[in-house]
mmCIF file of C-alpha atoms in Angstrom:
data_model
loop_
_atom_site.group_PDB
_atom_site.id
_atom_site.type_symbol
_atom_site.label_atom_id
_atom_site.label_comp_id
_atom_site.label_asym_id
_atom_site.label_seq_id
_atom_site.Cartn_x
_atom_site.Cartn_y
_atom_site.Cartn_z
ATOM 1 C CA MET W 205 -93.129 -79.874 22.445
ATOM 2 C CA THR W 206 -95.020 -81.242 19.443
ATOM 3 C CA ILE W 207 -93.575 -83.512 16.781
ATOM 4 C CA ASP W 208 -93.668 -80.611 14.321
ATOM 5 C CA ASP W 209 -91.849 -78.343 16.786
ATOM 6 C CA LEU W 210 -89.128 -80.951 17.284
ATOM 7 C CA ALA W 211 -88.726 -81.314 13.519
ATOM 8 C CA VAL W 212 -87.976 -77.575 13.334
ATOM 9 C CA VAL W 213 -85.463 -77.921 16.177
ATOM 10 C CA ARG W 214 -83.725 -80.807 14.392
ATOM 11 C CA ARG W 215 -83.418 -78.810 11.182
ATOM 12 C CA ALA W 216 -81.888 -75.889 13.086
ATOM 13 C CA TYR W 217 -79.563 -78.317 14.885
ATOM 14 C CA ALA W 218 -78.400 -79.788 11.569
ATOM 15 C CA LYS W 219 -77.530 -76.336 10.217
ATOM 16 C CA GLN W 220 -75.719 -75.303 13.382
ATOM 17 C CA VAL W 221 -73.737 -78.558 13.567
ATOM 18 C CA LEU W 222 -72.514 -78.355 9.978
ATOM 19 C CA ALA W 223 -71.711 -74.663 10.364
ATOM 20 C CA ALA W 224 -69.572 -75.519 13.420
ATOM 21 C CA ALA W 225 -67.897 -78.294 11.412
ATOM 22 C CA ALA W 226 -67.298 -75.902 8.476
ATOM 23 C CA VAL W 227 -68.945 -78.473 6.215
ATOM 24 C CA ALA W 228 -71.383 -77.987 3.338
ATOM 25 C CA ASP W 229 -73.110 -81.339 2.797
ATOM 26 C CA ALA W 230 -76.805 -81.450 1.909
ATOM 27 C CA SER W 231 -77.091 -85.225 2.408
ATOM 28 C CA LEU W 232 -75.508 -85.100 5.851
ATOM 29 C CA MET W 233 -77.686 -82.128 6.800
ATOM 30 C CA ARG W 234 -80.762 -84.134 5.874
ATOM 31 C CA ALA W 235 -79.548 -87.139 7.904
ATOM 32 C CA LEU W 236 -78.909 -84.937 10.964
ATOM 33 C CA ALA W 237 -82.313 -83.313 10.636
ATOM 34 C CA GLU W 238 -84.184 -86.609 10.283
ATOM 35 C CA THR W 239 -82.396 -88.816 12.844
ATOM 36 C CA GLU W 240 -83.816 -88.822 16.380
ATOM 37 C CA ARG W 241 -80.865 -88.439 18.750
ATOM 38 C CA GLU W 242 -83.053 -89.222 21.788
ATOM 39 C CA ARG W 243 -83.802 -92.659 20.358
ATOM 40 C CA PHE W 244 -80.155 -93.601 20.959
ATOM 41 C CA LEU W 245 -79.607 -92.107 24.420
ATOM 42 C CA GLY W 246 -82.232 -93.729 26.611
ATOM 43 C CA PRO W 247 -84.777 -91.936 28.785
ATOM 44 C CA GLY W 248 -84.020 -88.442 30.079
ATOM 45 C CA PRO W 249 -83.023 -86.372 31.878
ATOM 46 C CA TRP W 250 -79.598 -86.585 30.249
ATOM 47 C CA LYS W 251 -76.126 -85.443 31.277
ATOM 48 C CA LEU W 252 -74.414 -82.984 28.931
ATOM 49 C CA MET W 253 -70.678 -82.397 29.108
ATOM 50 C CA ARG W 254 -69.564 -78.826 29.694
ATOM 51 C CA PHE W 255 -66.180 -77.079 29.821
ATOM 52 C CA GLY W 256 -63.720 -78.709 32.205
ATOM 53 C CA GLY W 257 -65.180 -82.169 31.668
ATOM 54 C CA ASN W 258 -68.101 -81.651 34.042
ATOM 55 C CA TYR W 259 -71.595 -82.936 33.370
ATOM 56 C CA VAL W 260 -74.757 -80.878 33.767
ATOM 57 C CA GLU W 261 -78.092 -82.663 33.892
ATOM 58 C CA THR W 262 -80.898 -81.381 31.682
ATOM 59 C CA PRO W 263 -83.840 -79.853 33.603
ATOM 60 C CA ASP W 264 -86.195 -82.575 32.400
ATOM 61 C CA ALA W 265 -86.657 -85.196 29.684
ATOM 62 C CA ASP W 266 -87.585 -82.834 26.862
ATOM 63 C CA PRO W 267 -85.504 -84.047 23.866
ATOM 64 C CA VAL W 268 -84.953 -80.450 22.735
ATOM 65 C CA TYR W 269 -81.929 -80.399 25.071
ATOM 66 C CA LEU W 270 -80.181 -83.024 22.928
ATOM 67 C CA TYR W 271 -80.151 -80.848 19.808
ATOM 68 C CA THR W 272 -77.049 -78.850 20.642
ATOM 69 C CA ASP W 273 -73.424 -79.406 19.668
ATOM 70 C CA ASP W 274 -72.660 -81.172 22.953
ATOM 71 C CA LEU W 275 -71.408 -84.536 24.134
ATOM 72 C CA VAL W 276 -74.098 -86.503 25.985
ATOM 73 C CA ALA W 277 -73.191 -89.119 28.576
ATOM 74 C CA ILE W 278 -73.793 -92.758 27.712
ATOM 75 C CA ASP W 279 -71.986 -93.862 30.877
ATOM 76 C CA ALA W 280 -70.831 -90.848 32.898
ATOM 77 C CA ALA W 281 -68.919 -93.008 35.394
ATOM 78 C CA ARG W 282 -66.672 -94.252 32.575
ATOM 79 C CA GLY W 283 -66.500 -90.912 30.778
ATOM 80 C CA LEU W 284 -68.200 -92.575 27.802
ATOM 81 C CA ASN W 285 -70.207 -90.163 25.687
ATOM 82 C CA ASN W 286 -72.210 -89.833 22.524
ATOM 83 C CA GLY W 287 -69.594 -87.757 20.680
ATOM 84 C CA GLN W 288 -69.703 -84.110 19.686
ATOM 85 C CA PRO W 289 -71.935 -83.796 16.617
ATOM 86 C CA SER W 290 -69.796 -81.224 14.767
ATOM 87 C CA PHE W 291 -66.598 -83.250 15.194
ATOM 88 C CA LEU W 292 -68.148 -86.541 14.105
ATOM 89 C CA SER W 293 -69.956 -84.803 11.247
ATOM 90 C CA LYS W 294 -66.631 -83.471 9.987
ATOM 91 C CA LEU W 295 -65.222 -87.008 9.959
ATOM 92 C CA ILE W 296 -68.335 -88.498 8.354
ATOM 93 C CA HIS W 297 -68.151 -85.842 5.637
ATOM 94 C CA ALA W 298 -64.458 -86.679 5.071
ATOM 95 C CA ALA W 299 -65.375 -90.355 4.575
ATOM 96 C CA ARG W 300 -67.464 -89.404 1.500
ATOM 97 C CA ILE W 301 -70.168 -92.014 2.086
ATOM 98 C CA ARG W 302 -72.094 -92.596 -1.137
ATOM 99 C CA PRO W 303 -75.433 -94.253 -1.910
ATOM 100 C CA GLY W 304 -74.919 -98.011 -2.155
ATOM 101 C CA ASP W 305 -71.831 -98.078 0.086
ATOM 102 C CA HIS W 306 -71.143 -100.675 2.747
ATOM 103 C CA VAL W 307 -69.981 -98.774 5.836
ATOM 104 C CA VAL W 308 -68.344 -100.465 8.810
ATOM 105 C CA HIS W 309 -68.535 -98.440 12.025
ATOM 106 C CA VAL W 310 -66.001 -99.636 14.611
ATOM 107 C CA GLY W 311 -67.082 -98.397 18.040
ATOM 108 C CA THR W 312 -70.761 -98.002 17.257
ATOM 109 C CA GLY W 313 -71.704 -97.171 20.869
ATOM 110 C CA THR W 314 -75.490 -96.908 21.048
ATOM 111 C CA GLY W 315 -75.829 -96.357 17.306
ATOM 112 C CA TYR W 316 -76.585 -92.666 16.686
ATOM 113 C CA TYR W 317 -73.720 -91.962 14.297
ATOM 114 C CA THR W 318 -74.174 -95.412 12.761
ATOM 115 C CA ALA W 319 -77.735 -94.335 11.939
ATOM 116 C CA LEU W 320 -76.479 -91.150 10.266
ATOM 117 C CA MET W 321 -74.111 -93.196 8.109
ATOM 118 C CA ARG W 322 -76.899 -95.650 7.293
ATOM 119 C CA CYS W 323 -78.957 -92.728 5.981
ATOM 120 C CA LEU W 324 -76.068 -91.586 3.780
ATOM 121 C CA ALA W 325 -75.592 -95.083 2.322
ATOM 122 C CA GLY W 326 -79.150 -94.947 0.970
ATOM 123 C CA PRO W 327 -81.681 -97.715 0.344
ATOM 124 C CA HIS W 328 -79.197 -99.874 -1.570
ATOM 125 C CA GLY W 329 -76.365 -99.478 0.946
ATOM 126 C CA CYS W 330 -75.775 -101.053 4.331
ATOM 127 C CA VAL W 331 -73.924 -100.440 7.563
ATOM 128 C CA THR W 332 -72.235 -102.838 9.969
ATOM 129 C CA GLY W 333 -71.710 -101.567 13.501
ATOM 130 C CA ILE W 334 -69.084 -103.272 15.671
ATOM 131 C CA GLU W 335 -69.042 -102.686 19.438
ATOM 132 C CA VAL W 336 -66.736 -104.339 21.980
ATOM 133 C CA ASP W 337 -69.026 -103.638 24.961
ATOM 134 C CA PRO W 338 -71.768 -106.319 24.867
ATOM 135 C CA GLY W 339 -74.275 -104.111 26.677
ATOM 136 C CA LEU W 340 -73.770 -101.221 24.276
ATOM 137 C CA ALA W 341 -73.886 -103.589 21.307
ATOM 138 C CA ALA W 342 -77.273 -104.893 22.473
ATOM 139 C CA ARG W 343 -78.568 -101.327 22.932
ATOM 140 C CA ALA W 344 -77.330 -100.344 19.465
ATOM 141 C CA ALA W 345 -78.989 -103.391 17.885
ATOM 142 C CA ASP W 346 -82.301 -102.428 19.508
ATOM 143 C CA ASN W 347 -81.946 -98.769 18.546
ATOM 144 C CA LEU W 348 -81.166 -99.618 14.910
ATOM 145 C CA ALA W 349 -83.904 -102.230 14.578
ATOM 146 C CA GLY W 350 -85.964 -99.843 12.440
ATOM 147 C CA TYR W 351 -83.112 -99.246 9.992
ATOM 148 C CA PRO W 352 -83.117 -101.850 7.181
ATOM 149 C CA GLY W 353 -79.604 -102.826 6.169
ATOM 150 C CA ALA W 354 -78.131 -102.021 9.595
ATOM 151 C CA THR W 355 -76.389 -104.842 11.485
ATOM 152 C CA VAL W 356 -74.613 -104.712 14.843
ATOM 153 C CA LEU W 357 -71.884 -107.174 15.818
ATOM 154 C CA ALA W 358 -70.571 -107.540 19.377
ATOM 155 C CA GLY W 359 -66.797 -107.940 19.412
ATOM 156 C CA ASP W 360 -63.360 -106.377 19.120
ATOM 157 C CA GLY W 361 -63.341 -104.097 16.074
ATOM 158 C CA GLY W 362 -59.834 -105.216 15.150
ATOM 159 C CA ASP W 363 -60.680 -108.932 15.161
ATOM 160 C CA THR W 364 -64.324 -109.127 14.108
ATOM 161 C CA ASP W 365 -64.773 -110.271 10.516
ATOM 162 C CA PHE W 366 -66.871 -108.190 8.138
ATOM 163 C CA ALA W 367 -67.660 -108.101 4.426
ATOM 164 C CA PRO W 368 -65.521 -105.912 2.125
ATOM 165 C CA ALA W 369 -66.259 -102.276 2.882
ATOM 166 C CA ASP W 370 -66.341 -98.983 1.041
ATOM 167 C CA VAL W 371 -65.821 -97.137 4.322
ATOM 168 C CA VAL W 372 -64.330 -98.274 7.626
ATOM 169 C CA PHE W 373 -65.051 -95.606 10.224
ATOM 170 C CA VAL W 374 -63.097 -96.133 13.448
ATOM 171 C CA ASN W 375 -64.660 -94.303 16.387
ATOM 172 C CA ALA W 376 -61.937 -94.885 19.006
ATOM 173 C CA GLY W 377 -58.246 -94.102 19.360
ATOM 174 C CA ALA W 378 -55.735 -96.752 18.232
ATOM 175 C CA VAL W 379 -51.952 -96.762 17.866
ATOM 176 C CA ARG W 380 -51.993 -98.567 14.505
ATOM 177 C CA PRO W 381 -54.516 -99.748 11.907
ATOM 178 C CA ALA W 382 -55.788 -103.272 12.484
ATOM 179 C CA PRO W 383 -54.882 -105.495 9.496
ATOM 180 C CA ALA W 384 -58.572 -106.228 8.886
ATOM 181 C CA TRP W 385 -59.361 -102.533 8.416
ATOM 182 C CA LEU W 386 -56.950 -102.401 5.489
ATOM 183 C CA ASP W 387 -57.467 -105.965 4.197
ATOM 184 C CA ARG W 388 -61.243 -105.564 3.894
ATOM 185 C CA LEU W 389 -61.176 -102.089 2.374
ATOM 186 C CA LYS W 390 -62.309 -102.113 -1.259
ATOM 187 C CA ASP W 391 -60.261 -100.404 -3.954
ATOM 188 C CA GLY W 392 -61.114 -96.722 -3.581
ATOM 189 C CA GLY W 393 -62.390 -97.387 -0.056
ATOM 190 C CA ARG W 394 -61.809 -94.958 2.795
ATOM 191 C CA LEU W 395 -60.604 -95.646 6.342
ATOM 192 C CA VAL W 396 -61.207 -92.994 9.012
ATOM 193 C CA LEU W 397 -58.370 -93.714 11.447
ATOM 194 C CA PRO W 398 -57.829 -91.936 14.786
ATOM 195 C CA LEU W 399 -54.234 -92.464 15.981
ATOM 196 C CA THR W 400 -53.824 -91.426 19.593
ATOM 197 C CA VAL W 401 -51.575 -91.535 22.645
ATOM 198 C CA HIS W 402 -52.627 -91.437 26.286
ATOM 199 C CA GLY W 403 -53.695 -87.988 27.418
ATOM 200 C CA GLY W 404 -54.150 -88.517 31.155
ATOM 201 C CA ASP W 405 -57.629 -87.808 32.491
ATOM 202 C CA THR W 406 -58.834 -86.678 29.054
ATOM 203 C CA GLY W 407 -58.624 -90.146 27.499
ATOM 204 C CA THR W 408 -56.411 -90.216 24.420
ATOM 205 C CA ARG W 409 -55.218 -87.389 22.188
ATOM 206 C CA GLY W 410 -53.833 -87.380 18.700
ATOM 207 C CA ALA W 411 -55.038 -86.987 15.127
ATOM 208 C CA VAL W 412 -57.506 -88.489 12.690
ATOM 209 C CA PHE W 413 -56.211 -89.573 9.293
ATOM 210 C CA LEU W 414 -58.180 -90.486 6.187
ATOM 211 C CA VAL W 415 -56.634 -93.478 4.431
ATOM 212 C CA THR W 416 -57.763 -94.262 0.858
ATOM 213 C CA ARG W 417 -56.944 -97.529 -0.883
ATOM 214 C CA ARG W 418 -55.546 -97.295 -4.414
ATOM 215 C CA GLY W 419 -54.978 -100.874 -5.536
ATOM 216 C CA GLY W 420 -52.189 -102.147 -3.292
ATOM 217 C CA ALA W 421 -51.217 -98.667 -2.088
ATOM 218 C CA PHE W 422 -52.759 -96.414 0.538
ATOM 219 C CA GLU W 423 -52.968 -92.639 0.370
ATOM 220 C CA ALA W 424 -53.297 -90.835 3.702
ATOM 221 C CA ARG W 425 -54.033 -87.328 4.877
ATOM 222 C CA HIS W 426 -54.541 -85.529 8.164
ATOM 223 C CA VAL W 427 -58.175 -84.604 8.861
ATOM 224 C CA SER W 428 -58.334 -83.289 12.414
ATOM 225 C CA PRO W 429 -56.772 -83.326 15.873
ATOM 226 C CA THR W 430 -58.759 -85.403 18.342
ATOM 227 C CA ARG W 431 -59.358 -86.471 21.906
ATOM 228 C CA ILE W 432 -61.286 -89.720 21.855
ATOM 229 C CA PHE W 433 -62.085 -92.806 23.905
ATOM 230 C CA PRO W 434 -59.328 -95.460 23.528
ATOM 231 C CA CYS W 435 -59.837 -98.428 21.224
ATOM 232 C CA ILE W 436 -59.823 -101.555 23.377
ATOM 233 C CA GLY W 437 -57.544 -104.038 21.650
ATOM 234 C CA GLY W 438 -55.974 -101.269 19.579
ATOM 235 C CA ARG W 439 -53.354 -100.242 22.144
ATOM 236 C CA GLU W 440 -49.832 -101.581 22.745
ATOM 237 C CA PRO W 441 -46.832 -100.065 24.606
ATOM 238 C CA ASP W 442 -44.400 -100.154 21.674
ATOM 239 C CA GLY W 443 -46.884 -98.604 19.263
ATOM 240 C CA GLU W 444 -47.810 -96.004 21.863
ATOM 241 C CA ALA W 445 -44.168 -94.964 22.262
ATOM 242 C CA ARG W 446 -43.538 -94.784 18.507
ATOM 243 C CA LEU W 447 -46.650 -92.690 17.967
ATOM 244 C CA ALA W 448 -45.834 -90.380 20.885
ATOM 245 C CA ASP W 449 -42.396 -89.714 19.331
ATOM 246 C CA ALA W 450 -44.013 -88.825 16.006
ATOM 247 C CA PHE W 451 -46.503 -86.424 17.588
ATOM 248 C CA ALA W 452 -43.718 -84.832 19.639
ATOM 249 C CA ARG W 453 -41.779 -84.078 16.433
ATOM 250 C CA GLY W 454 -44.846 -82.586 14.735
ATOM 251 C CA GLY W 455 -45.492 -82.657 11.005
ATOM 252 C CA GLY W 456 -48.455 -85.018 11.015
ATOM 253 C CA MET W 457 -50.410 -82.620 8.816
ATOM 254 C CA ASP W 458 -47.941 -83.377 6.002
ATOM 255 C CA VAL W 459 -48.666 -87.130 5.876
ATOM 256 C CA THR W 460 -49.499 -88.386 2.381
ATOM 257 C CA ALA W 461 -49.185 -92.195 2.482
ATOM 258 C CA LEU W 462 -49.516 -95.277 4.668
ATOM 259 C CA HIS W 463 -47.225 -98.238 3.910
ATOM 260 C CA ARG W 464 -47.758 -101.802 5.096
ATOM 261 C CA ARG W 465 -44.031 -102.393 5.458
ATOM 262 C CA ALA W 466 -41.095 -101.269 7.556
ATOM 263 C CA PRO W 467 -39.533 -97.913 6.616
ATOM 264 C CA LYS W 468 -36.846 -98.036 3.950
ATOM 265 C CA ARG W 469 -34.039 -95.778 2.793
ATOM 266 C CA GLY W 470 -35.379 -92.710 1.001
ATOM 267 C CA ASP W 471 -38.715 -92.588 2.842
ATOM 268 C CA ARG W 472 -39.765 -89.169 4.074
ATOM 269 C CA LEU W 473 -40.791 -90.693 7.351
ATOM 270 C CA TRP W 474 -43.283 -89.263 9.835
ATOM 271 C CA LEU W 475 -44.143 -92.411 11.808
ATOM 272 C CA ASP W 476 -42.037 -95.548 12.066
ATOM 273 C CA GLY W 477 -44.528 -98.153 13.228
ATOM 274 C CA GLY W 478 -42.012 -101.025 13.001
ATOM 275 C CA ASP W 479 -43.734 -103.142 10.363
ATOM 276 C CA TRP W 480 -45.705 -100.206 8.922
ATOM 277 C CA CYS W 481 -45.171 -96.476 8.497
ATOM 278 C CA LEU W 482 -46.650 -93.116 7.541
ATOM 279 C CA THR W 483 -44.699 -90.903 5.163
ATOM 280 C CA THR W 484 -44.864 -87.335 3.890
ATOM 281 C CA GLY W 485 -44.289 -85.703 0.516
#
């Protein structure tokens, strides 16, 4: 396949991905069409996830196989994948990344979706990827070396310091927001927050919320259900139990606010997180 042929494939892939995500976003379409997914997945053949959680290896190392709406194994033994493009595109669109933004990507993996967000932030923006796995962090740093304004930090996404951000995009399931994700969010900044409980062999399951800072207050809304790799350092038994109770009751789609305090009388409570809560109405 020639370079020109692959460019056509990438443009078709971008259209198909955004159609599957039910998203109309010209900037994101351009980023999907211009970003080389194979650059971030190592040499082929590659393993694609199919129904039932099984992997199927591509016939050869032709990168055309990567331009489908499929998860691709980063480490099949751990069930660690480069996420589904339509799902991540829906979340990236929800984050409303603008030219000039500083985006922090917690759980950068090998850097593909970090690269998409770097494209959206434009020449005057920047992106900071944070990855807890040192090997993946090193791979991401190498993969993003050609992207000016992209930095990768190795460390726990809940503890690693970063400059104030317009967007904090968390790419792993937690049971609560890390204080730093809220503390370092600029006024008007957006936090993409997957809250999940254990889902057995499928990793974690739950929902993604978009949290927007308004001065000292935080708006919140449900974006999507999710099954996602757990956030190392973002799990605790008490938080897990509280979140499981909330999901069992239902109503998460009605969430409107996140509060950095214990629930109080009069709250229309969805999640009692102990020292924080999510409310509706």
